[in-house]
CSV table of C-alpha atoms and ligand atoms in Angstrom, one decimal:
chain,number,residue,atom,x,y,z
A,1,MET,CA,31.8,-11.0,-11.4
A,2,ASN,CA,32.7,-14.2,-9.5
A,3,ILE,CA,30.4,-15.6,-6.7
A,4,PRO,CA,31.9,-14.9,-3.2
A,5,THR,CA,34.2,-17.7,-2.0
A,6,THR,CA,33.4,-16.7,1.6
A,7,LEU,CA,29.7,-15.9,1.8
A,8,LYS,CA,28.8,-14.2,5.1
A,9,ALA,CA,25.4,-12.6,4.2
A,10,VAL,CA,22.6,-12.6,1.7
A,11,LEU,CA,20.8,-9.2,1.3
A,12,PHE,CA,17.2,-9.5,0.3
A,13,ASP,CA,14.9,-7.0,-1.4
A,14,MET,CA,11.3,-7.2,-0.1
A,15,ASP,CA,8.6,-6.3,-2.7
A,16,GLY,CA,8.7,-8.9,-5.5
A,17,VAL,CA,11.2,-11.1,-3.7
A,18,LEU,CA,9.9,-11.8,-0.2
A,19,TYR,CA,6.3,-10.8,-0.9
A,20,ASN,CA,4.2,-11.0,-4.0
A,21,SER,CA,3.2,-7.4,-3.6
A,22,MET,CA,4.2,-5.9,-6.9
A,23,PRO,CA,1.0,-6.7,-8.9
A,24,TYR,CA,-0.9,-4.5,-6.3
A,25,HIS,CA,1.7,-1.7,-6.4
A,26,ALA,CA,1.7,-1.7,-10.3
A,27,GLN,CA,-2.1,-1.6,-10.5
A,28,ALA,CA,-2.2,1.2,-7.9
A,29,TRP,CA,0.4,3.3,-9.8
A,30,HIS,CA,-1.5,2.7,-13.1
A,31,GLU,CA,-4.8,3.9,-11.6
A,32,ALA,CA,-3.5,6.9,-9.7
A,33,MET,CA,-1.4,8.1,-12.7
A,34,GLU,CA,-4.3,7.7,-15.2
A,35,ALA,CA,-6.6,9.5,-12.8
A,36,HIS,CA,-4.2,12.5,-12.9
A,37,GLY,CA,-4.0,12.5,-16.7
A,38,TYR,CA,-0.7,10.6,-17.2
A,39,GLN,CA,-0.1,7.7,-19.6
A,40,PHE,CA,1.4,5.1,-17.3
A,41,SER,CA,0.7,1.4,-17.9
A,42,TYR,CA,0.6,-1.5,-15.4
A,43,GLU,CA,3.8,-2.9,-17.1
A,44,GLU,CA,5.7,0.5,-16.8
A,45,ALA,CA,5.3,0.4,-13.0
A,46,PHE,CA,7.5,-2.7,-13.0
A,47,LEU,CA,10.2,-0.8,-14.9
A,48,HIS,CA,10.4,1.9,-12.2
A,49,GLU,CA,10.1,-0.5,-9.3
A,50,GLY,CA,12.4,0.6,-6.5
A,51,ARG,CA,12.4,4.3,-7.3
A,52,THR,CA,11.0,6.7,-4.8
A,53,GLY,CA,7.4,7.9,-5.3
A,54,ALA,CA,8.5,11.3,-6.3
A,55,GLY,CA,11.1,9.9,-8.7
A,56,THR,CA,8.4,7.8,-10.5
A,57,ILE,CA,5.9,10.7,-10.7
A,58,ASN,CA,8.6,13.0,-12.1
A,59,ILE,CA,9.5,10.6,-14.9
A,60,ALA,CA,5.8,10.6,-16.1
A,61,HIS,CA,5.5,14.4,-15.6
A,62,ARG,CA,8.7,15.2,-17.5
A,63,ARG,CA,7.7,12.9,-20.4
A,64,GLN,CA,4.3,14.7,-20.7
A,65,TYR,CA,5.1,18.3,-19.8
A,66,GLY,CA,8.9,18.6,-19.9
A,67,THR,CA,9.3,19.7,-16.3
A,68,ASP,CA,9.2,18.1,-12.8
A,69,ALA,CA,5.9,17.9,-11.0
A,70,THR,CA,5.3,20.4,-8.2
A,71,PRO,CA,5.6,19.2,-4.6
A,72,GLU,CA,1.8,19.5,-4.3
A,73,GLN,CA,1.2,17.4,-7.4
A,74,ILE,CA,3.6,14.7,-6.1
A,75,GLU,CA,1.9,14.7,-2.7
A,76,GLN,CA,-1.6,14.3,-4.3
A,77,ILE,CA,-0.7,11.6,-6.8
A,78,TYR,CA,1.3,9.6,-4.2
A,79,ALA,CA,-1.5,9.8,-1.7
A,80,ASP,CA,-3.9,8.5,-4.4
A,81,LYS,CA,-1.5,5.7,-5.2
A,82,CYS,CA,-1.3,4.7,-1.5
A,83,ARG,CA,-5.1,4.8,-1.2
A,84,ALA,CA,-5.5,2.5,-4.3
A,85,PHE,CA,-2.9,0.1,-2.9
A,86,ALA,CA,-4.6,0.0,0.5
A,87,ARG,CA,-7.8,-1.5,-0.9
A,88,PHE,CA,-6.0,-4.7,-2.0
A,89,PRO,CA,-5.7,-7.7,0.3
A,90,GLU,CA,-2.5,-8.4,2.2
A,91,ALA,CA,0.3,-9.5,-0.1
A,92,GLN,CA,1.4,-13.1,0.4
A,93,PRO,CA,4.9,-14.4,0.9
A,94,MET,CA,6.5,-15.2,-2.4
A,95,PRO,CA,6.4,-19.0,-3.0
A,96,GLY,CA,9.9,-20.5,-2.4
A,97,ALA,CA,11.2,-17.5,-0.4
A,98,ARG,CA,10.8,-19.1,3.1
A,99,ALA,CA,12.4,-22.4,2.0
A,100,LEU,CA,15.4,-20.4,0.6
A,101,ILE,CA,15.8,-18.3,3.7
A,102,GLU,CA,15.6,-21.4,6.0
A,103,GLN,CA,18.4,-23.1,4.0
A,104,ILE,CA,20.6,-20.0,4.2
A,105,MET,CA,20.0,-19.6,7.9
A,106,ALA,CA,20.7,-23.3,8.5
A,107,ALA,CA,24.1,-22.8,6.7
A,108,GLY,CA,25.0,-20.1,9.3
A,109,ILE,CA,24.8,-17.3,6.7
A,110,GLN,CA,23.3,-14.0,7.9
A,111,THR,CA,20.1,-12.7,6.2
A,112,VAL,CA,19.6,-8.9,5.8
A,113,LEU,CA,16.6,-7.0,4.5
A,114,VAL,CA,17.3,-4.0,2.1
A,115,THR,CA,14.1,-2.3,0.9
A,116,GLY,CA,13.0,1.2,-0.1
A,117,SER,CA,9.6,0.4,1.3
A,118,GLY,CA,8.2,2.1,4.3
A,119,GLN,CA,5.0,-0.1,4.5
A,120,ARG,CA,4.7,-0.8,8.2
A,121,THR,CA,2.2,-3.6,7.6
A,122,LEU,CA,4.6,-5.7,5.6
A,123,LEU,CA,7.6,-4.8,7.8
A,124,GLU,CA,5.7,-5.9,10.8
A,125,ARG,CA,4.7,-9.2,9.1
A,126,LEU,CA,8.3,-10.2,8.3
A,127,ALA,CA,8.9,-11.5,11.8
A,128,HIS,CA,5.8,-13.8,11.5
A,129,ASP,CA,6.4,-14.9,7.9
A,130,TYR,CA,10.2,-15.3,8.1
A,131,PRO,CA,10.8,-16.1,11.8
A,132,GLY,CA,14.3,-15.2,13.0
A,133,ALA,CA,15.5,-14.0,9.7
A,134,PHE,CA,15.4,-10.2,9.9
A,135,ASP,CA,15.9,-8.4,13.2
A,136,ALA,CA,15.9,-4.6,13.4
A,137,ALA,CA,19.7,-4.5,13.4
A,138,HIS,CA,19.8,-6.3,10.0
A,139,MET,CA,17.2,-4.2,8.2
A,140,VAL,CA,17.5,-1.2,5.9
A,141,THR,CA,14.1,0.4,5.0
A,142,ALA,CA,12.7,3.7,3.7
A,143,PHE,CA,13.2,5.1,7.2
A,144,ASP,CA,17.0,4.7,6.9
A,145,VAL,CA,18.0,5.9,3.5
A,146,LYS,CA,18.3,9.3,1.9
A,147,TYR,CA,18.7,8.5,-1.8
A,148,GLY,CA,17.1,5.1,-2.5
A,149,LYS,CA,17.7,2.8,-5.4
A,150,PRO,CA,19.3,2.9,-8.0
A,151,HIS,CA,21.8,4.7,-5.8
A,152,PRO,CA,24.1,2.2,-4.0
A,153,GLU,CA,23.3,3.7,-0.6
A,154,PRO,CA,20.7,1.1,0.6
A,155,TYR,CA,23.0,-1.8,-0.2
A,156,LEU,CA,26.1,-0.1,1.2
A,157,MET,CA,24.1,0.5,4.4
A,158,GLY,CA,23.0,-3.2,4.4
A,159,LEU,CA,26.7,-4.3,4.2
A,160,SER,CA,27.6,-1.9,7.0
A,161,LYS,CA,24.8,-3.2,9.2
A,162,ALA,CA,26.0,-6.8,8.6
A,163,GLY,CA,29.6,-5.7,9.3
A,164,ILE,CA,30.9,-7.2,6.1
A,165,SER,CA,32.5,-6.2,2.8
A,166,ALA,CA,30.8,-6.3,-0.7
A,167,THR,CA,32.8,-9.4,-1.7
A,168,GLU,CA,31.4,-11.4,1.2
A,169,ALA,CA,27.7,-10.8,0.2
A,170,ILE,CA,25.1,-11.7,-2.4
A,171,VAL,CA,22.0,-9.6,-3.2
A,172,VAL,CA,18.7,-11.1,-4.3
A,173,GLU,CA,16.7,-8.5,-6.4
A,174,ASN,CA,13.7,-8.6,-8.8
A,175,ALA,CA,13.8,-5.1,-10.3
A,176,PRO,CA,16.3,-3.6,-12.9
A,177,ILE,CA,16.8,-0.5,-10.7
A,178,GLY,CA,17.4,-2.7,-7.6
A,179,VAL,CA,20.0,-4.7,-9.6
A,180,GLN,CA,21.7,-1.4,-10.6
A,181,ALA,CA,21.9,-0.3,-6.9
A,182,ALA,CA,23.3,-3.6,-5.8
A,183,LYS,CA,25.9,-3.7,-8.6
A,184,ALA,CA,26.9,0.0,-7.9
A,185,ALA,CA,27.6,-1.2,-4.3
A,186,GLY,CA,29.9,-3.9,-5.7
A,187,VAL,CA,27.9,-6.9,-4.7
A,188,TYR,CA,27.3,-10.2,-6.7
A,189,THR,CA,23.7,-9.9,-7.6
A,190,ILE,CA,21.1,-12.7,-8.3
A,191,ALA,CA,18.0,-11.4,-10.2
A,192,VAL,CA,14.7,-13.3,-9.9
A,193,ASN,CA,12.3,-12.4,-12.6
A,194,THR,CA,9.0,-12.6,-10.6
A,195,GLY,CA,7.2,-9.9,-12.7
A,196,PRO,CA,6.2,-9.4,-16.3
A,197,LEU,CA,9.4,-7.8,-17.6
A,198,ASP,CA,11.7,-9.2,-20.2
A,199,ALA,CA,14.5,-11.0,-18.3
A,200,GLN,CA,17.0,-9.4,-20.6
A,201,LEU,CA,16.3,-6.1,-18.7
A,202,LEU,CA,17.7,-7.6,-15.5
A,203,LEU,CA,20.8,-8.9,-17.3
A,204,ASP,CA,21.3,-5.5,-18.9
A,205,ALA,CA,21.1,-3.9,-15.5
A,206,GLY,CA,24.1,-6.0,-14.5
A,207,ALA,CA,22.7,-9.1,-12.8
A,208,ASP,CA,25.4,-11.8,-12.4
A,209,ALA,CA,22.8,-14.7,-12.3
A,210,LEU,CA,19.2,-15.0,-13.3
A,211,PHE,CA,16.4,-17.3,-12.0
A,212,PRO,CA,12.7,-17.3,-13.2
A,213,SER,CA,11.3,-17.5,-9.7
A,214,MET,CA,12.1,-17.7,-6.0
A,215,GLN,CA,11.1,-21.3,-6.1
A,216,ALA,CA,13.8,-22.0,-8.7
A,217,LEU,CA,16.3,-20.0,-6.7
A,218,SER,CA,15.5,-22.0,-3.6
A,219,GLU,CA,16.3,-25.2,-5.5
A,220,GLY,CA,19.4,-23.8,-7.2
A,221,PHE,CA,21.0,-21.5,-4.7
A,222,PHE,CA,23.6,-23.9,-3.1
A,223,LYS,CA,24.4,-25.4,-6.5
A,224,LEU,CA,25.2,-21.9,-7.7
A,225,LEU,CA,27.4,-21.3,-4.6
A,226,ASP,CA,29.3,-24.6,-5.4
A,227,SER,CA,29.7,-23.8,-9.1
B,301,CA,CA1,11.6,-5.3,-5.5
């Protein structure tokens, strides 16, 4: 897919893109799943990043028992995952992310948040860590969407909130399922491999461009636009 010739907005995922929160999520998933008798490694959590909690739990349950988990099981495991996550310190902004967003804003390009997350602590910190970048009118969170990634819905909603078409936007994502969602919405997608996965997984998911970090994207973004 060609990079947009008229770029009006950049849609940013949050966990693993704006915040270095994924190591905590992955460790919390690993601990909660093992405590409930599932085999679920730290690395596997990155493979499912972006799915809903129920979706992730059902994948592990189906693999082990051949059926979906019950609503009660899902509720218990997810509550334990959230408890495990809550004991970690606050996730820090991803190095390079603020510099990238400042350049994009200075170029008069809209910034939009598209996340499946409903973590109020992080959502509240956005205004402090990325001043002026994400107002409520340009934010899609867990509270807005019905399906979640890899369904295109969150990104379609982000385009709609920005009032633009898919060909006027770029998505920045770090997870294979997030890349799938963005591509299903028809948007040029830059993958940043900020976790432990093989970068090929992001290309296989359909990424149009790949960077090893947000720092590298911050240095290469406008060169890519001009290419
Ligand atoms: Ca992510």
